[in-house]
Short mmCIF file of C-alpha atoms in Angstrom, two decimals:
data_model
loop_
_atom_site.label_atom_id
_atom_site.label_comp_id
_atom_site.label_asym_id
_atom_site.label_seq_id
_atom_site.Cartn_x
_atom_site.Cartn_y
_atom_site.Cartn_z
CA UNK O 23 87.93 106.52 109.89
CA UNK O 24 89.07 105.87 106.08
CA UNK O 25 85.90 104.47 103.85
CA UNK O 26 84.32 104.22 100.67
CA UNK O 27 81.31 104.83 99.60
CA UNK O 28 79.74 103.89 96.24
CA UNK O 29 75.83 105.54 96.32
CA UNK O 30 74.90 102.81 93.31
CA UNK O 31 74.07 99.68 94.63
CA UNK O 32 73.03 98.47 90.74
CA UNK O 33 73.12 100.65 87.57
CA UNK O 34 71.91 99.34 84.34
CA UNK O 35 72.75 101.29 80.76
CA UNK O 36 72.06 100.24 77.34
CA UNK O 37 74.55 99.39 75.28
CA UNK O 38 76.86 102.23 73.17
CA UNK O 39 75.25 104.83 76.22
CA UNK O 40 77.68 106.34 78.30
CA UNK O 41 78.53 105.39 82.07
CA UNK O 42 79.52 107.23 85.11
CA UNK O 43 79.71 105.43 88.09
CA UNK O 44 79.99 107.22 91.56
CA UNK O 45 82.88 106.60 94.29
CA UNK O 46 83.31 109.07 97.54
CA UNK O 47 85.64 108.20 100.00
CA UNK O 48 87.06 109.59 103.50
CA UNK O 49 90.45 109.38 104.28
CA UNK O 50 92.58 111.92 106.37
CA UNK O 51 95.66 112.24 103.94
CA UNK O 52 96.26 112.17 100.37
CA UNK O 53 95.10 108.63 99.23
CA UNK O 54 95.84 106.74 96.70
CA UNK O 55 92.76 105.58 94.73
CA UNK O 56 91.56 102.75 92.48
CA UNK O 57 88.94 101.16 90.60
CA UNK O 58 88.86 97.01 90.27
CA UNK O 59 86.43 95.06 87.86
CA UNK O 60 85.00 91.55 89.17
CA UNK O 61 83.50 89.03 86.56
CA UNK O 62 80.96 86.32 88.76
CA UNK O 63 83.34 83.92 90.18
CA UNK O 64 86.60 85.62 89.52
CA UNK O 65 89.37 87.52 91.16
CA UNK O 66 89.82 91.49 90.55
CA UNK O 67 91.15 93.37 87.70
CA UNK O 68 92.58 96.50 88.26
CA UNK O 69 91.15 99.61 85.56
CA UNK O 70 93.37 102.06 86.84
CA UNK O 71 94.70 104.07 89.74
CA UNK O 72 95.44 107.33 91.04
CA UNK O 73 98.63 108.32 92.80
CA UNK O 74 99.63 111.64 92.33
CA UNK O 75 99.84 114.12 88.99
CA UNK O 76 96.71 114.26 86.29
CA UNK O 77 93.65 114.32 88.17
CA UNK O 78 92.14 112.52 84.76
CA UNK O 79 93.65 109.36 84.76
CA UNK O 80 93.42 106.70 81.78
CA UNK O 81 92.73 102.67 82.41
CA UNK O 82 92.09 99.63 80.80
CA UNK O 83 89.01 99.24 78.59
CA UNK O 84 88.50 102.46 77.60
CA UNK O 85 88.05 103.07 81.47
CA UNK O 86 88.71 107.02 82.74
CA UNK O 87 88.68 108.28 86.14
CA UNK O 88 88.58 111.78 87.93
CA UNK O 89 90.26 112.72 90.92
CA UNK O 90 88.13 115.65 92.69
CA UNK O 91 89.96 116.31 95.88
CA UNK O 92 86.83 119.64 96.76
CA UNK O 93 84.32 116.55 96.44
CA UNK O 94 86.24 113.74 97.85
CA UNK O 95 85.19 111.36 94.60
CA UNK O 96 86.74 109.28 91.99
CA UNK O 97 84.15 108.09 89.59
CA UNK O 98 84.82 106.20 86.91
CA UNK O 99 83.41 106.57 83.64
CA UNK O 100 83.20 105.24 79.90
CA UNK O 101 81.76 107.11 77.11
CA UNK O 102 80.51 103.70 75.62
CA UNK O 103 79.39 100.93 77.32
CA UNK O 104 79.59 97.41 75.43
CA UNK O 105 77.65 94.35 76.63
CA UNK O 106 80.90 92.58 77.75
CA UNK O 107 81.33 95.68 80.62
CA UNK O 108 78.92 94.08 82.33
CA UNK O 109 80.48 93.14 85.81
CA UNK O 110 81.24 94.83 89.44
CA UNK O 111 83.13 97.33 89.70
CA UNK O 112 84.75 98.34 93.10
CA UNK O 113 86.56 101.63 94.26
CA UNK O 114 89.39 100.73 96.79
CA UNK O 115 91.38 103.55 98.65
CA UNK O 116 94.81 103.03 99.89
CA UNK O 117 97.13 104.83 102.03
CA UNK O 118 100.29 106.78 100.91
CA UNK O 119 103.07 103.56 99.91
CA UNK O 120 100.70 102.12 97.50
CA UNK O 121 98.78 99.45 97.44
CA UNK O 122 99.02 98.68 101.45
CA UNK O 123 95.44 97.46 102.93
CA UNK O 124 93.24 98.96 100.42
CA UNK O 125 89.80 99.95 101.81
CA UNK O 126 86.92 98.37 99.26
CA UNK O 127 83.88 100.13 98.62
CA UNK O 128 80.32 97.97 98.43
CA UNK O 129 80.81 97.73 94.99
CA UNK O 130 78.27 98.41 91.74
CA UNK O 131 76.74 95.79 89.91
CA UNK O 132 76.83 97.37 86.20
CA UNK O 133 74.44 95.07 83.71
CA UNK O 134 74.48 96.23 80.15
CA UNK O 135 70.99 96.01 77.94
CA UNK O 136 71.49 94.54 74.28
CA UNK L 8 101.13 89.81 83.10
CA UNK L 9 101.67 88.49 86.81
CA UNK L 10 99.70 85.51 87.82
CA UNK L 11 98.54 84.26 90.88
CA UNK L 12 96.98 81.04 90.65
CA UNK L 13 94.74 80.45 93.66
CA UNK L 14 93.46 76.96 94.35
CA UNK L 15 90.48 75.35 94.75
CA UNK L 16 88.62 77.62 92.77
CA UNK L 17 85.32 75.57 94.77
CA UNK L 18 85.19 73.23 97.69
CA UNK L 19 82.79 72.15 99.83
CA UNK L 20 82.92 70.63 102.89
CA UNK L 21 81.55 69.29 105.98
CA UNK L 22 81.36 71.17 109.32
CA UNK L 23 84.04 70.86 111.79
CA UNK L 24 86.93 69.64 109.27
CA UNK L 25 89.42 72.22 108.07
CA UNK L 26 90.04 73.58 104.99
CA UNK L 27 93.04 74.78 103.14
CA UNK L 28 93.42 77.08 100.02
CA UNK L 29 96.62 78.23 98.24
CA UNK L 30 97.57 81.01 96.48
CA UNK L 31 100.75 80.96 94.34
CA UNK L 32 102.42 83.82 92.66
CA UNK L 33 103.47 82.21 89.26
CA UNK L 34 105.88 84.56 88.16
CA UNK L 35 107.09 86.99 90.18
CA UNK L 36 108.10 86.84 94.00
CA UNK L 37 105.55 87.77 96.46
CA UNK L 38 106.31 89.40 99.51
CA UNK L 39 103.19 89.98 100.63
CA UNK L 40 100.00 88.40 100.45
CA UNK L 41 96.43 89.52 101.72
CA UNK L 42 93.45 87.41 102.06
CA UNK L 43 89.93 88.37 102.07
CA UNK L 44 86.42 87.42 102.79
CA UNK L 45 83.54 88.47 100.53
CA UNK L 46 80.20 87.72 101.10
CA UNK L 47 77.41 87.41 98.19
CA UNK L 48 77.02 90.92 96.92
CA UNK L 49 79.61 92.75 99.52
CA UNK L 50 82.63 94.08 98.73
CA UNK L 51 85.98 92.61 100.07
CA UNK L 52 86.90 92.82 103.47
CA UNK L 53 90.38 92.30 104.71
CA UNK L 54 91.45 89.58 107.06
CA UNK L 55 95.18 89.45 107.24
CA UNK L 56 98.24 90.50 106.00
CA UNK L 57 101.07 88.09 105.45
CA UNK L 58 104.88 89.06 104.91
CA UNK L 59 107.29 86.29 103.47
CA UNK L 60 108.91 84.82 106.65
CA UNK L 61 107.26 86.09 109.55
CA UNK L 62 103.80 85.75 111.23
CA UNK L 63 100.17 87.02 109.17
CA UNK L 64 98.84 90.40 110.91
CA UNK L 65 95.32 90.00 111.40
CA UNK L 66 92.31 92.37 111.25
CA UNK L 67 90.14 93.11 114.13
CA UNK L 68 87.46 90.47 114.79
CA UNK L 69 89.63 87.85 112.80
CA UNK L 70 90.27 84.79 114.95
CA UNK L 71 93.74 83.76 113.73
CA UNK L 72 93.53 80.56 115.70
CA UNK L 73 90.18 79.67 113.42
CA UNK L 74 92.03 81.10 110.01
CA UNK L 75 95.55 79.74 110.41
CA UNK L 76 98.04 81.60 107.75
CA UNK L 77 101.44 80.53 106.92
CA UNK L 78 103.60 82.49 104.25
CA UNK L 79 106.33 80.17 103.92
CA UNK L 80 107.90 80.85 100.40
CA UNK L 81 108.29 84.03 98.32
CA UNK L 82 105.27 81.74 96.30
CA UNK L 83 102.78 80.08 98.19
CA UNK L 84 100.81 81.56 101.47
CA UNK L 85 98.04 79.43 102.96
CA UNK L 86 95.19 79.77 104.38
CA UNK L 87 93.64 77.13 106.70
CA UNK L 88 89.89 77.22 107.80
CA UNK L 89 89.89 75.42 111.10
CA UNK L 90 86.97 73.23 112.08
CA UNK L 91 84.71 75.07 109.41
CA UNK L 92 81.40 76.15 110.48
CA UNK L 93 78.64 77.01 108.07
CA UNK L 94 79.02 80.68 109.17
CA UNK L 95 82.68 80.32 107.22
CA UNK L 96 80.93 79.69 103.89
CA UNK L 97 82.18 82.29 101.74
CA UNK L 98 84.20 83.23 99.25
CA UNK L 99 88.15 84.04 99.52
CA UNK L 100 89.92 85.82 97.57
CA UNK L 101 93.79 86.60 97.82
CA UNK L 102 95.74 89.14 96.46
CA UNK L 103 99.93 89.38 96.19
CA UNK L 104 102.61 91.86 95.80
CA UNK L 105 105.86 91.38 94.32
CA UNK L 106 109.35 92.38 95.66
CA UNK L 107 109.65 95.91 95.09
CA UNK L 108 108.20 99.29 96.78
CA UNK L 109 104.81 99.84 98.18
CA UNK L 110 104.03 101.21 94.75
CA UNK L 111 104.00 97.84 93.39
CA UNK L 112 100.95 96.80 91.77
CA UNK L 113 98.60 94.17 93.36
CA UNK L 114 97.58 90.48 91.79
CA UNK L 115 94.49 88.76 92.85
CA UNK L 116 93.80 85.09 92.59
CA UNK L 117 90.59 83.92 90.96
CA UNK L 118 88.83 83.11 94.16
CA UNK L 119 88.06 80.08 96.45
CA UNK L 120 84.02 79.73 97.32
CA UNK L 121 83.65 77.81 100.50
CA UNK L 122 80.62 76.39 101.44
CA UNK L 123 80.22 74.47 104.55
CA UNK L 124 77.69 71.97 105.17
#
């Protein structure tokens, strides 16, 4: 069955430190991956996504992600974290076509120390 | 950017009336909509699908008698909460995609918090 896993429930970094934040997911063909940011009370944001091509693949933000097909992951990571980062972040799988049904992950609550 | 404008952002109601929320593509045409349910600190889970035109395709364990969704325009799908129940109290979020291949991006609304008293 296609899922999503995200192992970090709640990270917390200072701010300026860098951030890696950790997304595995199961899916029998070659999916196409996102990440989505969530501000309390709001909609998503997509960051960026990962169809095909460069396995490093730029966002919003200053956002990069990884594509590591041997390790079935996708984290997402910033080298410098600023206090307004400070959101959840969810990893989202889809199948081939796009952005059909996407699968969410539990999501990481990121909170950014001053 | 594209918006979609989802509306109420909050309501609150009392148990066994019905609710409805909107979500409106602003500026682009959407052919399909999804809804979902997210409960505090979970991630989104998908209840239905709904194509411009034609009936919503719901996800197992969905009652689509209790969530009632109509896609009626290439703008506006709705989605009713039939006699709410405090169980229902959540918060919805929808999402839209525009006319074009699968490939095209997906908008989400802002988010309707439903609590039933």
């Amino acid at each position: 069955a296609q899922s999503v896993t995200q192992p970090d429930i709640h990270i917390t970094v200072s701010e300026g430190a860098s951030l890696e934040l950790r997304c595995n997911y199961s899916y029998g063909a070659t999916p196409y991956l996102f990440w989505y940011v969530q501000s309390p009370g709001q909609g998503l944001q997509l960051l960026l996504k990962y169809f095909s091509g460069d396995t490093l693949v730029q966002g919003i933000k200053g956002f990069e992600a990884e594509f590591k097909r041997s390790q079935s992951s996708f984290n997402l990571r910033k080298p410098s974290v600023h206090w307004s980062d400070a959101a959840e972040y969810f990893c989202a799988v889809g199948p081939s076509g796009g952005y059909n049904k996407l699968i969410f992950g539990a999501g990481t609550r990121l909170a950014v120390h001053p | 950017g594209a918006v979609v404008s989802q509306h109420p952002s909050w309501v609150i109601c009392k148990s066994g009336t019905s609710v409805k929320i909107e979500c409106r593509s602003l500026d682009f045409q959407a052919t399909t909509m999804f809804w979902y349910r997210q409960f505090p600190k979970q991630s989104l889970m998908l209840m239905a699908t709904s194509n411009e035109g034609s009936k919503a395709t719901y996800e197992q364990g969905v009652e689509k008698d209790k969530f009632l969704i109509n896609h009626a325009s290439l703008t506006l799908s709705t989605l009713t909460v039939t006699s709410a129940h405090p169980e229902d109290s959540s918060f919805y979020i929808c999402s839209a995609r525009g006319r074009r291949t699968g490939n095209s991006p997906l908008h989400f609304g802002n988010g309707t918090r439903l609590t039933v008293t």
